[in-house]
JSON list of C-alpha atoms in Angstrom, two decimals:
[
{"chain": "A", "resi": 211, "resn": "MET", "atom": "CA", "xyz": [0.06, 0.01, -0.13]},
{"chain": "A", "resi": 212, "resn": "ARG", "atom": "CA", "xyz": [1.12, 3.65, -0.81]},
{"chain": "A", "resi": 213, "resn": "TYR", "atom": "CA", "xyz": [2.33, 5.30, 2.62]},
{"chain": "A", "resi": 214, "resn": "ASN", "atom": "CA", "xyz": [0.47, 8.02, 3.39]},
{"chain": "A", "resi": 215, "resn": "PRO", "atom": "CA", "xyz": [0.88, 9.59, 7.10]},
{"chain": "A", "resi": 216, "resn": "LYS", "atom": "CA", "xyz": [-2.70, 10.91, 7.29]},
{"chain": "A", "resi": 217, "resn": "PHE", "atom": "CA", "xyz": [-4.27, 7.45, 6.95]},
{"chain": "A", "resi": 218, "resn": "ALA", "atom": "CA", "xyz": [-0.90, 5.00, 8.42]},
{"chain": "A", "resi": 219, "resn": "LEU", "atom": "CA", "xyz": [-1.92, 3.07, 11.06]},
{"chain": "A", "resi": 220, "resn": "ASP", "atom": "CA", "xyz": [1.32, 2.09, 13.34]},
{"chain": "A", "resi": 221, "resn": "ASP", "atom": "CA", "xyz": [-0.64, 0.81, 16.69]},
{"chain": "A", "resi": 222, "resn": "LEU", "atom": "CA", "xyz": [-0.16, -2.62, 17.49]},
{"chain": "A", "resi": 223, "resn": "ALA", "atom": "CA", "xyz": [-2.77, -3.47, 19.56]},
{"chain": "A", "resi": 224, "resn": "GLU", "atom": "CA", "xyz": [-5.09, -2.12, 16.34]},
{"chain": "A", "resi": 225, "resn": "MET", "atom": "CA", "xyz": [-3.55, -3.88, 14.08]},
{"chain": "A", "resi": 226, "resn": "ARG", "atom": "CA", "xyz": [-3.97, -6.74, 16.21]},
{"chain": "A", "resi": 227, "resn": "ARG", "atom": "CA", "xyz": [-7.85, -6.09, 16.30]},
{"chain": "A", "resi": 228, "resn": "ILE", "atom": "CA", "xyz": [-8.34, -5.74, 12.85]},
{"chain": "A", "resi": 229, "resn": "VAL", "atom": "CA", "xyz": [-6.50, -9.16, 12.32]},
{"chain": "A", "resi": 230, "resn": "GLU", "atom": "CA", "xyz": [-8.61, -10.63, 15.03]},
{"chain": "A", "resi": 231, "resn": "GLU", "atom": "CA", "xyz": [-11.98, -9.12, 14.01]},
{"chain": "A", "resi": 232, "resn": "ASN", "atom": "CA", "xyz": [-11.68, -9.94, 10.02]},
{"chain": "A", "resi": 233, "resn": "PRO", "atom": "CA", "xyz": [-10.06, -13.56, 9.89]},
{"chain": "A", "resi": 234, "resn": "PHE", "atom": "CA", "xyz": [-10.96, -14.40, 6.24]},
{"chain": "A", "resi": 235, "resn": "ALA", "atom": "CA", "xyz": [-7.63, -13.37, 4.69]},
{"chain": "A", "resi": 236, "resn": "THR", "atom": "CA", "xyz": [-6.20, -13.24, 1.11]},
{"chain": "A", "resi": 237, "resn": "MET", "atom": "CA", "xyz": [-2.41, -14.44, 0.76]},
{"chain": "A", "resi": 238, "resn": "ILE", "atom": "CA", "xyz": [-0.38, -14.07, -2.21]},
{"chain": "A", "resi": 239, "resn": "SER", "atom": "CA", "xyz": [2.45, -15.45, -3.68]},
{"chain": "A", "resi": 240, "resn": "ASP", "atom": "CA", "xyz": [4.84, -14.40, -6.69]},
{"chain": "A", "resi": 241, "resn": "THR", "atom": "CA", "xyz": [5.50, -17.55, -8.13]},
{"chain": "A", "resi": 242, "resn": "PRO", "atom": "CA", "xyz": [7.50, -18.67, -11.06]},
{"chain": "A", "resi": 243, "resn": "ASP", "atom": "CA", "xyz": [4.39, -19.39, -12.94]},
{"chain": "A", "resi": 244, "resn": "GLY", "atom": "CA", "xyz": [3.27, -15.81, -12.13]},
{"chain": "A", "resi": 245, "resn": "LEU", "atom": "CA", "xyz": [0.67, -13.99, -9.34]},
{"chain": "A", "resi": 246, "resn": "VAL", "atom": "CA", "xyz": [-1.13, -16.53, -7.23]},
{"chain": "A", "resi": 247, "resn": "ALA", "atom": "CA", "xyz": [-3.78, -15.64, -4.66]},
{"chain": "A", "resi": 248, "resn": "SER", "atom": "CA", "xyz": [-5.85, -17.93, -1.97]},
{"chain": "A", "resi": 249, "resn": "HIS", "atom": "CA", "xyz": [-8.38, -17.39, 0.41]},
{"chain": "A", "resi": 250, "resn": "TYR", "atom": "CA", "xyz": [-8.25, -18.65, 4.14]},
{"chain": "A", "resi": 251, "resn": "ALA", "atom": "CA", "xyz": [-9.36, -18.18, 7.74]},
{"chain": "A", "resi": 252, "resn": "MET", "atom": "CA", "xyz": [-6.14, -17.20, 9.95]},
{"chain": "A", "resi": 253, "resn": "MET", "atom": "CA", "xyz": [-5.82, -16.58, 13.51]},
{"chain": "A", "resi": 254, "resn": "LEU", "atom": "CA", "xyz": [-2.92, -14.68, 15.50]},
{"chain": "A", "resi": 255, "resn": "ASP", "atom": "CA", "xyz": [-0.58, -16.99, 17.31]},
{"chain": "A", "resi": 256, "resn": "PRO", "atom": "CA", "xyz": [-2.14, -17.02, 20.90]},
{"chain": "A", "resi": 257, "resn": "GLU", "atom": "CA", "xyz": [1.46, -17.62, 22.05]},
{"chain": "A", "resi": 258, "resn": "ARG", "atom": "CA", "xyz": [2.61, -14.43, 20.86]},
{"chain": "A", "resi": 259, "resn": "ASP", "atom": "CA", "xyz": [1.77, -10.72, 21.80]},
{"chain": "A", "resi": 260, "resn": "ASP", "atom": "CA", "xyz": [2.85, -9.49, 18.13]},
{"chain": "A", "resi": 261, "resn": "LEU", "atom": "CA", "xyz": [1.18, -10.01, 14.76]},
{"chain": "A", "resi": 262, "resn": "THR", "atom": "CA", "xyz": [2.68, -13.48, 14.31]},
{"chain": "A", "resi": 263, "resn": "ILE", "atom": "CA", "xyz": [-0.64, -15.48, 12.46]},
{"chain": "A", "resi": 264, "resn": "ILE", "atom": "CA", "xyz": [-1.31, -19.28, 11.87]},
{"chain": "A", "resi": 265, "resn": "ALA", "atom": "CA", "xyz": [-3.40, -20.86, 9.19]},
{"chain": "A", "resi": 266, "resn": "HIS", "atom": "CA", "xyz": [-3.49, -23.53, 7.13]},
{"chain": "A", "resi": 267, "resn": "VAL", "atom": "CA", "xyz": [-4.05, -24.52, 3.72]},
{"chain": "A", "resi": 268, "resn": "GLY", "atom": "CA", "xyz": [-5.78, -27.63, 1.71]},
{"chain": "A", "resi": 269, "resn": "ARG", "atom": "CA", "xyz": [-3.39, -29.53, -0.17]},
{"chain": "A", "resi": 270, "resn": "PRO", "atom": "CA", "xyz": [-1.89, -28.58, -2.96]},
{"chain": "A", "resi": 271, "resn": "ASP", "atom": "CA", "xyz": [-2.28, -25.47, -2.49]},
{"chain": "A", "resi": 272, "resn": "GLU", "atom": "CA", "xyz": [1.51, -25.16, -0.70]},
{"chain": "A", "resi": 273, "resn": "GLN", "atom": "CA", "xyz": [2.44, -26.07, -3.77]},
{"chain": "A", "resi": 274, "resn": "LEU", "atom": "CA", "xyz": [0.91, -23.62, -5.54]},
{"chain": "A", "resi": 275, "resn": "HIS", "atom": "CA", "xyz": [2.24, -21.09, -3.60]},
{"chain": "A", "resi": 276, "resn": "GLY", "atom": "CA", "xyz": [5.68, -22.65, -3.16]},
{"chain": "A", "resi": 277, "resn": "LEU", "atom": "CA", "xyz": [4.83, -22.33, 0.63]},
{"chain": "A", "resi": 278, "resn": "GLY", "atom": "CA", "xyz": [7.82, -22.03, 2.99]},
{"chain": "A", "resi": 279, "resn": "GLN", "atom": "CA", "xyz": [10.34, -20.88, 0.18]},
{"chain": "A", "resi": 280, "resn": "ARG", "atom": "CA", "xyz": [9.47, -17.60, -0.72]},
{"chain": "A", "resi": 281, "resn": "GLU", "atom": "CA", "xyz": [7.83, -14.12, 1.01]},
{"chain": "A", "resi": 282, "resn": "LEU", "atom": "CA", "xyz": [3.95, -14.16, 1.25]},
{"chain": "A", "resi": 283, "resn": "LEU", "atom": "CA", "xyz": [1.84, -11.66, 1.50]},
{"chain": "A", "resi": 284, "resn": "VAL", "atom": "CA", "xyz": [-1.21, -11.78, 3.80]},
{"chain": "A", "resi": 285, "resn": "VAL", "atom": "CA", "xyz": [-4.07, -9.27, 3.58]},
{"chain": "A", "resi": 286, "resn": "PHE", "atom": "CA", "xyz": [-6.80, -8.53, 5.79]},
{"chain": "A", "resi": 287, "resn": "ALA", "atom": "CA", "xyz": [-9.40, -6.33, 4.99]},
{"chain": "A", "resi": 288, "resn": "GLY", "atom": "CA", "xyz": [-11.77, -4.38, 7.76]},
{"chain": "A", "resi": 289, "resn": "PRO", "atom": "CA", "xyz": [-14.64, -2.41, 7.08]},
{"chain": "A", "resi": 290, "resn": "HIS", "atom": "CA", "xyz": [-14.90, -0.77, 3.89]},
{"chain": "A", "resi": 291, "resn": "GLY", "atom": "CA", "xyz": [-17.50, 1.10, 2.04]},
{"chain": "A", "resi": 292, "resn": "TYR", "atom": "CA", "xyz": [-18.67, 3.69, -0.37]},
{"chain": "A", "resi": 293, "resn": "ILE", "atom": "CA", "xyz": [-18.59, 7.58, 0.52]},
{"chain": "A", "resi": 294, "resn": "SER", "atom": "CA", "xyz": [-20.83, 9.94, -1.41]},
{"chain": "A", "resi": 295, "resn": "PRO", "atom": "CA", "xyz": [-19.82, 13.59, -1.99]},
{"chain": "A", "resi": 296, "resn": "GLY", "atom": "CA", "xyz": [-23.15, 14.19, -1.76]},
{"chain": "A", "resi": 297, "resn": "TRP", "atom": "CA", "xyz": [-22.10, 13.86, 2.11]},
{"chain": "A", "resi": 298, "resn": "TYR", "atom": "CA", "xyz": [-19.58, 16.56, 1.96]},
{"chain": "A", "resi": 299, "resn": "GLY", "atom": "CA", "xyz": [-21.74, 19.52, 1.57]},
{"chain": "A", "resi": 300, "resn": "ASP", "atom": "CA", "xyz": [-21.51, 22.15, -1.31]},
{"chain": "A", "resi": 301, "resn": "GLY", "atom": "CA", "xyz": [-18.03, 22.56, -3.17]},
{"chain": "A", "resi": 302, "resn": "THR", "atom": "CA", "xyz": [-16.29, 20.49, -5.61]},
{"chain": "A", "resi": 303, "resn": "GLN", "atom": "CA", "xyz": [-15.95, 16.87, -4.45]},
{"chain": "A", "resi": 304, "resn": "VAL", "atom": "CA", "xyz": [-15.40, 13.37, -5.61]},
{"chain": "A", "resi": 305, "resn": "PRO", "atom": "CA", "xyz": [-16.77, 9.82, -4.18]},
{"chain": "A", "resi": 306, "resn": "THR", "atom": "CA", "xyz": [-14.13, 7.87, -2.13]},
{"chain": "A", "resi": 307, "resn": "TRP", "atom": "CA", "xyz": [-13.71, 4.63, -0.65]},
{"chain": "A", "resi": 308, "resn": "ASN", "atom": "CA", "xyz": [-13.09, 4.05, 3.34]},
{"chain": "A", "resi": 309, "resn": "PHE", "atom": "CA", "xyz": [-11.30, 1.17, 4.36]},
{"chain": "A", "resi": 310, "resn": "THR", "atom": "CA", "xyz": [-8.85, -0.42, 6.96]},
{"chain": "A", "resi": 311, "resn": "ALA", "atom": "CA", "xyz": [-6.40, -3.05, 5.79]},
{"chain": "A", "resi": 312, "resn": "VAL", "atom": "CA", "xyz": [-3.27, -5.19, 7.60]},
{"chain": "A", "resi": 313, "resn": "HIS", "atom": "CA", "xyz": [-0.61, -6.28, 4.83]},
{"chain": "A", "resi": 314, "resn": "LEU", "atom": "CA", "xyz": [1.62, -8.92, 6.52]},
{"chain": "A", "resi": 315, "resn": "ALA", "atom": "CA", "xyz": [4.86, -10.11, 4.58]},
{"chain": "A", "resi": 316, "resn": "GLY", "atom": "CA", "xyz": [7.37, -12.75, 5.20]},
{"chain": "A", "resi": 317, "resn": "VAL", "atom": "CA", "xyz": [8.67, -16.21, 4.55]},
{"chain": "A", "resi": 318, "resn": "PRO", "atom": "CA", "xyz": [6.08, -18.49, 6.60]},
{"chain": "A", "resi": 319, "resn": "GLU", "atom": "CA", "xyz": [7.34, -21.72, 8.58]},
{"chain": "A", "resi": 320, "resn": "ILE", "atom": "CA", "xyz": [5.79, -24.70, 7.67]},
{"chain": "A", "resi": 321, "resn": "LEU", "atom": "CA", "xyz": [4.28, -26.55, 10.76]},
{"chain": "A", "resi": 322, "resn": "SER", "atom": "CA", "xyz": [5.18, -30.23, 11.77]},
{"chain": "A", "resi": 323, "resn": "ALA", "atom": "CA", "xyz": [2.36, -32.75, 11.52]},
{"chain": "A", "resi": 324, "resn": "GLU", "atom": "CA", "xyz": [1.62, -32.52, 15.50]},
{"chain": "A", "resi": 325, "resn": "GLU", "atom": "CA", "xyz": [1.89, -28.78, 15.47]},
{"chain": "A", "resi": 326, "resn": "ASN", "atom": "CA", "xyz": [-0.65, -28.53, 12.54]},
{"chain": "A", "resi": 327, "resn": "LEU", "atom": "CA", "xyz": [-2.97, -30.84, 14.56]},
{"chain": "A", "resi": 328, "resn": "ARG", "atom": "CA", "xyz": [-2.74, -28.21, 17.33]},
{"chain": "A", "resi": 329, "resn": "ALA", "atom": "CA", "xyz": [-3.26, -25.70, 15.11]},
{"chain": "A", "resi": 330, "resn": "LEU", "atom": "CA", "xyz": [-6.51, -26.75, 13.18]},
{"chain": "A", "resi": 331, "resn": "ASP", "atom": "CA", "xyz": [-7.95, -27.52, 16.91]},
{"chain": "A", "resi": 332, "resn": "GLY", "atom": "CA", "xyz": [-6.88, -23.78, 17.87]},
{"chain": "A", "resi": 333, "resn": "LEU", "atom": "CA", "xyz": [-8.52, -22.29, 14.75]},
{"chain": "A", "resi": 334, "resn": "VAL", "atom": "CA", "xyz": [-11.60, -24.66, 15.37]},
{"chain": "A", "resi": 335, "resn": "HIS", "atom": "CA", "xyz": [-12.02, -23.77, 19.16]},
{"chain": "A", "resi": 336, "resn": "HIS", "atom": "CA", "xyz": [-11.56, -20.08, 17.89]},
{"chain": "A", "resi": 337, "resn": "PHE", "atom": "CA", "xyz": [-14.48, -19.70, 16.06]},
{"chain": "A", "resi": 338, "resn": "GLU", "atom": "CA", "xyz": [-16.64, -22.20, 17.64]},
{"chain": "A", "resi": 339, "resn": "ARG", "atom": "CA", "xyz": [-16.06, -20.48, 21.17]},
{"chain": "A", "resi": 340, "resn": "HIS", "atom": "CA", "xyz": [-18.90, -18.36, 20.73]},
{"chain": "A", "resi": 341, "resn": "ARG", "atom": "CA", "xyz": [-21.66, -21.02, 20.30]},
{"chain": "A", "resi": 342, "resn": "PRO", "atom": "CA", "xyz": [-23.38, -22.37, 23.37]},
{"chain": "A", "resi": 343, "resn": "GLU", "atom": "CA", "xyz": [-22.33, -25.80, 22.46]},
{"chain": "A", "resi": 344, "resn": "PRO", "atom": "CA", "xyz": [-19.42, -25.71, 20.12]},
{"chain": "A", "resi": 345, "resn": "ARG", "atom": "CA", "xyz": [-18.50, -28.28, 17.67]},
{"chain": "A", "resi": 346, "resn": "LEU", "atom": "CA", "xyz": [-14.89, -28.43, 18.37]},
{"chain": "A", "resi": 347, "resn": "LEU", "atom": "CA", "xyz": [-12.39, -30.68, 16.43]},
{"chain": "A", "resi": 348, "resn": "TRP", "atom": "CA", "xyz": [-12.44, -33.54, 18.65]},
{"chain": "A", "resi": 349, "resn": "SER", "atom": "CA", "xyz": [-16.49, -33.48, 18.98]},
{"chain": "A", "resi": 350, "resn": "PRO", "atom": "CA", "xyz": [-18.12, -36.70, 17.91]},
{"chain": "A", "resi": 351, "resn": "PRO", "atom": "CA", "xyz": [-19.06, -37.83, 15.28]},
{"chain": "A", "resi": 352, "resn": "ASN", "atom": "CA", "xyz": [-15.06, -36.97, 14.22]},
{"chain": "A", "resi": 353, "resn": "ASP", "atom": "CA", "xyz": [-12.80, -39.62, 15.33]},
{"chain": "A", "resi": 354, "resn": "PRO", "atom": "CA", "xyz": [-8.90, -40.00, 15.26]},
{"chain": "A", "resi": 355, "resn": "VAL", "atom": "CA", "xyz": [-8.81, -41.75, 12.03]},
{"chain": "A", "resi": 356, "resn": "ALA", "atom": "CA", "xyz": [-11.13, -38.86, 10.75]},
{"chain": "A", "resi": 357, "resn": "ILE", "atom": "CA", "xyz": [-9.16, -36.13, 12.35]},
{"chain": "A", "resi": 358, "resn": "GLU", "atom": "CA", "xyz": [-5.76, -37.68, 11.13]},
{"chain": "A", "resi": 359, "resn": "ARG", "atom": "CA", "xyz": [-7.16, -37.87, 7.46]},
{"chain": "A", "resi": 360, "resn": "LEU", "atom": "CA", "xyz": [-8.20, -33.99, 7.73]},
{"chain": "A", "resi": 361, "resn": "GLU", "atom": "CA", "xyz": [-4.64, -33.21, 9.07]},
{"chain": "A", "resi": 362, "resn": "LYS", "atom": "CA", "xyz": [-3.00, -34.78, 6.03]},
{"chain": "A", "resi": 363, "resn": "GLY", "atom": "CA", "xyz": [-4.91, -32.97, 3.63]},
{"chain": "A", "resi": 364, "resn": "THR", "atom": "CA", "xyz": [-3.48, -29.87, 5.05]},
{"chain": "A", "resi": 365, "resn": "VAL", "atom": "CA", "xyz": [-0.69, -28.03, 5.45]},
{"chain": "A", "resi": 366, "resn": "GLY", "atom": "CA", "xyz": [-0.04, -25.59, 8.61]},
{"chain": "A", "resi": 367, "resn": "PHE", "atom": "CA", "xyz": [2.29, -22.72, 8.73]},
{"chain": "A", "resi": 368, "resn": "ARG", "atom": "CA", "xyz": [2.65, -20.07, 10.90]},
{"chain": "A", "resi": 369, "resn": "LEU", "atom": "CA", "xyz": [4.01, -16.55, 9.68]},
{"chain": "A", "resi": 370, "resn": "THR", "atom": "CA", "xyz": [6.08, -13.73, 11.74]},
{"chain": "A", "resi": 371, "resn": "PRO", "atom": "CA", "xyz": [5.91, -10.81, 9.30]},
{"chain": "A", "resi": 372, "resn": "ALA", "atom": "CA", "xyz": [9.17, -9.24, 8.38]},
{"chain": "A", "resi": 373, "resn": "ARG", "atom": "CA", "xyz": [7.11, -6.23, 6.73]},
{"chain": "A", "resi": 374, "resn": "VAL", "atom": "CA", "xyz": [3.87, -4.76, 8.13]},
{"chain": "A", "resi": 375, "resn": "SER", "atom": "CA", "xyz": [2.00, -2.41, 6.28]},
{"chain": "A", "resi": 376, "resn": "ALA", "atom": "CA", "xyz": [-1.24, -1.00, 7.65]},
{"chain": "A", "resi": 377, "resn": "LYS", "atom": "CA", "xyz": [-3.72, 1.85, 6.81]},
{"chain": "A", "resi": 378, "resn": "ARG", "atom": "CA", "xyz": [-7.40, 3.27, 7.86]},
{"chain": "A", "resi": 379, "resn": "LYS", "atom": "CA", "xyz": [-8.43, 5.78, 5.48]},
{"chain": "A", "resi": 380, "resn": "LEU", "atom": "CA", "xyz": [-11.46, 6.79, 7.40]},
{"chain": "A", "resi": 381, "resn": "SER", "atom": "CA", "xyz": [-12.11, 10.58, 6.49]},
{"chain": "A", "resi": 382, "resn": "GLN", "atom": "CA", "xyz": [-9.06, 11.96, 8.91]},
{"chain": "A", "resi": 383, "resn": "ASN", "atom": "CA", "xyz": [-8.60, 14.51, 6.27]},
{"chain": "A", "resi": 384, "resn": "LYS", "atom": "CA", "xyz": [-12.33, 15.91, 6.62]},
{"chain": "A", "resi": 385, "resn": "PRO", "atom": "CA", "xyz": [-13.50, 18.73, 9.14]},
{"chain": "A", "resi": 386, "resn": "PRO", "atom": "CA", "xyz": [-15.47, 17.59, 12.28]},
{"chain": "A", "resi": 387, "resn": "GLU", "atom": "CA", "xyz": [-18.70, 18.23, 10.74]},
{"chain": "A", "resi": 388, "resn": "VAL", "atom": "CA", "xyz": [-18.31, 16.65, 7.62]},
{"chain": "A", "resi": 389, "resn": "VAL", "atom": "CA", "xyz": [-16.77, 13.44, 9.42]},
{"chain": "A", "resi": 390, "resn": "GLU", "atom": "CA", "xyz": [-20.42, 13.39, 11.82]},
{"chain": "A", "resi": 391, "resn": "THR", "atom": "CA", "xyz": [-22.44, 13.52, 8.94]},
{"chain": "A", "resi": 392, "resn": "ILE", "atom": "CA", "xyz": [-20.57, 10.66, 6.85]},
{"chain": "A", "resi": 393, "resn": "ILE", "atom": "CA", "xyz": [-21.00, 8.49, 10.23]},
{"chain": "A", "resi": 394, "resn": "ALA", "atom": "CA", "xyz": [-24.73, 9.28, 10.48]},
{"chain": "A", "resi": 395, "resn": "GLU", "atom": "CA", "xyz": [-25.42, 8.37, 6.89]},
{"chain": "A", "resi": 396, "resn": "LEU", "atom": "CA", "xyz": [-23.03, 4.99, 7.64]},
{"chain": "A", "resi": 397, "resn": "ALA", "atom": "CA", "xyz": [-25.26, 4.23, 10.56]},
{"chain": "A", "resi": 398, "resn": "GLY", "atom": "CA", "xyz": [-28.42, 5.03, 8.85]},
{"chain": "A", "resi": 399, "resn": "ASP", "atom": "CA", "xyz": [-30.67, 3.24, 6.53]},
{"chain": "A", "resi": 400, "resn": "GLY", "atom": "CA", "xyz": [-29.74, 4.48, 3.28]},
{"chain": "A", "resi": 401, "resn": "PRO", "atom": "CA", "xyz": [-28.27, 2.54, 0.18]},
{"chain": "A", "resi": 402, "resn": "PHE", "atom": "CA", "xyz": [-24.86, 2.84, 1.39]},
{"chain": "A", "resi": 403, "resn": "ALA", "atom": "CA", "xyz": [-25.36, 2.27, 5.09]},
{"chain": "A", "resi": 404, "resn": "HIS", "atom": "CA", "xyz": [-22.70, 0.39, 6.52]},
{"chain": "A", "resi": 405, "resn": "PRO", "atom": "CA", "xyz": [-22.64, 0.46, 10.33]},
{"chain": "A", "resi": 406, "resn": "GLN", "atom": "CA", "xyz": [-19.88, -1.47, 11.20]},
{"chain": "A", "resi": 407, "resn": "LEU", "atom": "CA", "xyz": [-17.74, 1.07, 9.19]},
{"chain": "A", "resi": 408, "resn": "ALA", "atom": "CA", "xyz": [-19.28, 3.67, 11.15]},
{"chain": "A", "resi": 409, "resn": "ALA", "atom": "CA", "xyz": [-18.36, 2.21, 14.11]},
{"chain": "A", "resi": 410, "resn": "GLU", "atom": "CA", "xyz": [-14.72, 2.02, 12.73]},
{"chain": "A", "resi": 411, "resn": "MET", "atom": "CA", "xyz": [-14.76, 5.68, 11.81]},
{"chain": "A", "resi": 412, "resn": "ARG", "atom": "CA", "xyz": [-16.03, 6.58, 15.46]},
{"chain": "A", "resi": 413, "resn": "ARG", "atom": "CA", "xyz": [-12.99, 4.77, 16.70]},
{"chain": "A", "resi": 414, "resn": "VAL", "atom": "CA", "xyz": [-10.85, 7.30, 14.87]},
{"chain": "A", "resi": 415, "resn": "HIS", "atom": "CA", "xyz": [-13.27, 10.01, 15.63]},
{"chain": "A", "resi": 416, "resn": "PRO", "atom": "CA", "xyz": [-14.64, 10.02, 18.81]},
{"chain": "A", "resi": 417, "resn": "ALA", "atom": "CA", "xyz": [-15.38, 13.25, 19.71]},
{"chain": "A", "resi": 418, "resn": "ALA", "atom": "CA", "xyz": [-15.66, 14.48, 16.00]},
{"chain": "A", "resi": 419, "resn": "GLY", "atom": "CA", "xyz": [-19.43, 15.96, 16.99]},
{"chain": "A", "resi": 420, "resn": "GLU", "atom": "CA", "xyz": [-18.50, 17.84, 20.09]}
]
């Protein structure tokens, strides 16, 4: 992403929050056969307090990406949406798109079969923990044979990023009254309503209307 100091995000806690809340990521590799992109759910490594992520791919995607052999770019996209120039008031204006994004780049570490199994278990628990009766990896009707077959069909990896790029373009270049109008439109029921984006903007502009 192009660096712009107005929209740069360098707060580790906020970047971790965006990854945590938007786990379905795009992973991109530059291979000898050209660019390759895949989409997988990922999670922060629960044993780390940085931006290290854990995930797995289904075979043979690890060969498609050359996983572990070259740099991998992983993109987490947060809330995003259209911003109409009609919300800016008078004057010459153009539409734009507000968004949040975190890019993590590095060479991933391939997990052993045992580590991959723990990662699969952790990923299932990570998402099922919100259900009153979670269906965990080892929950019936799954049995050891089925789980072993599942593990063999996947390749787990851990990525500790060597490069991080994060951005939140949320109308930081607009005056407070315009920001309030945008938030109100996004929080409303119009054709471009987006409550999650409105909430994300409120994190950046907590006192815009005061």
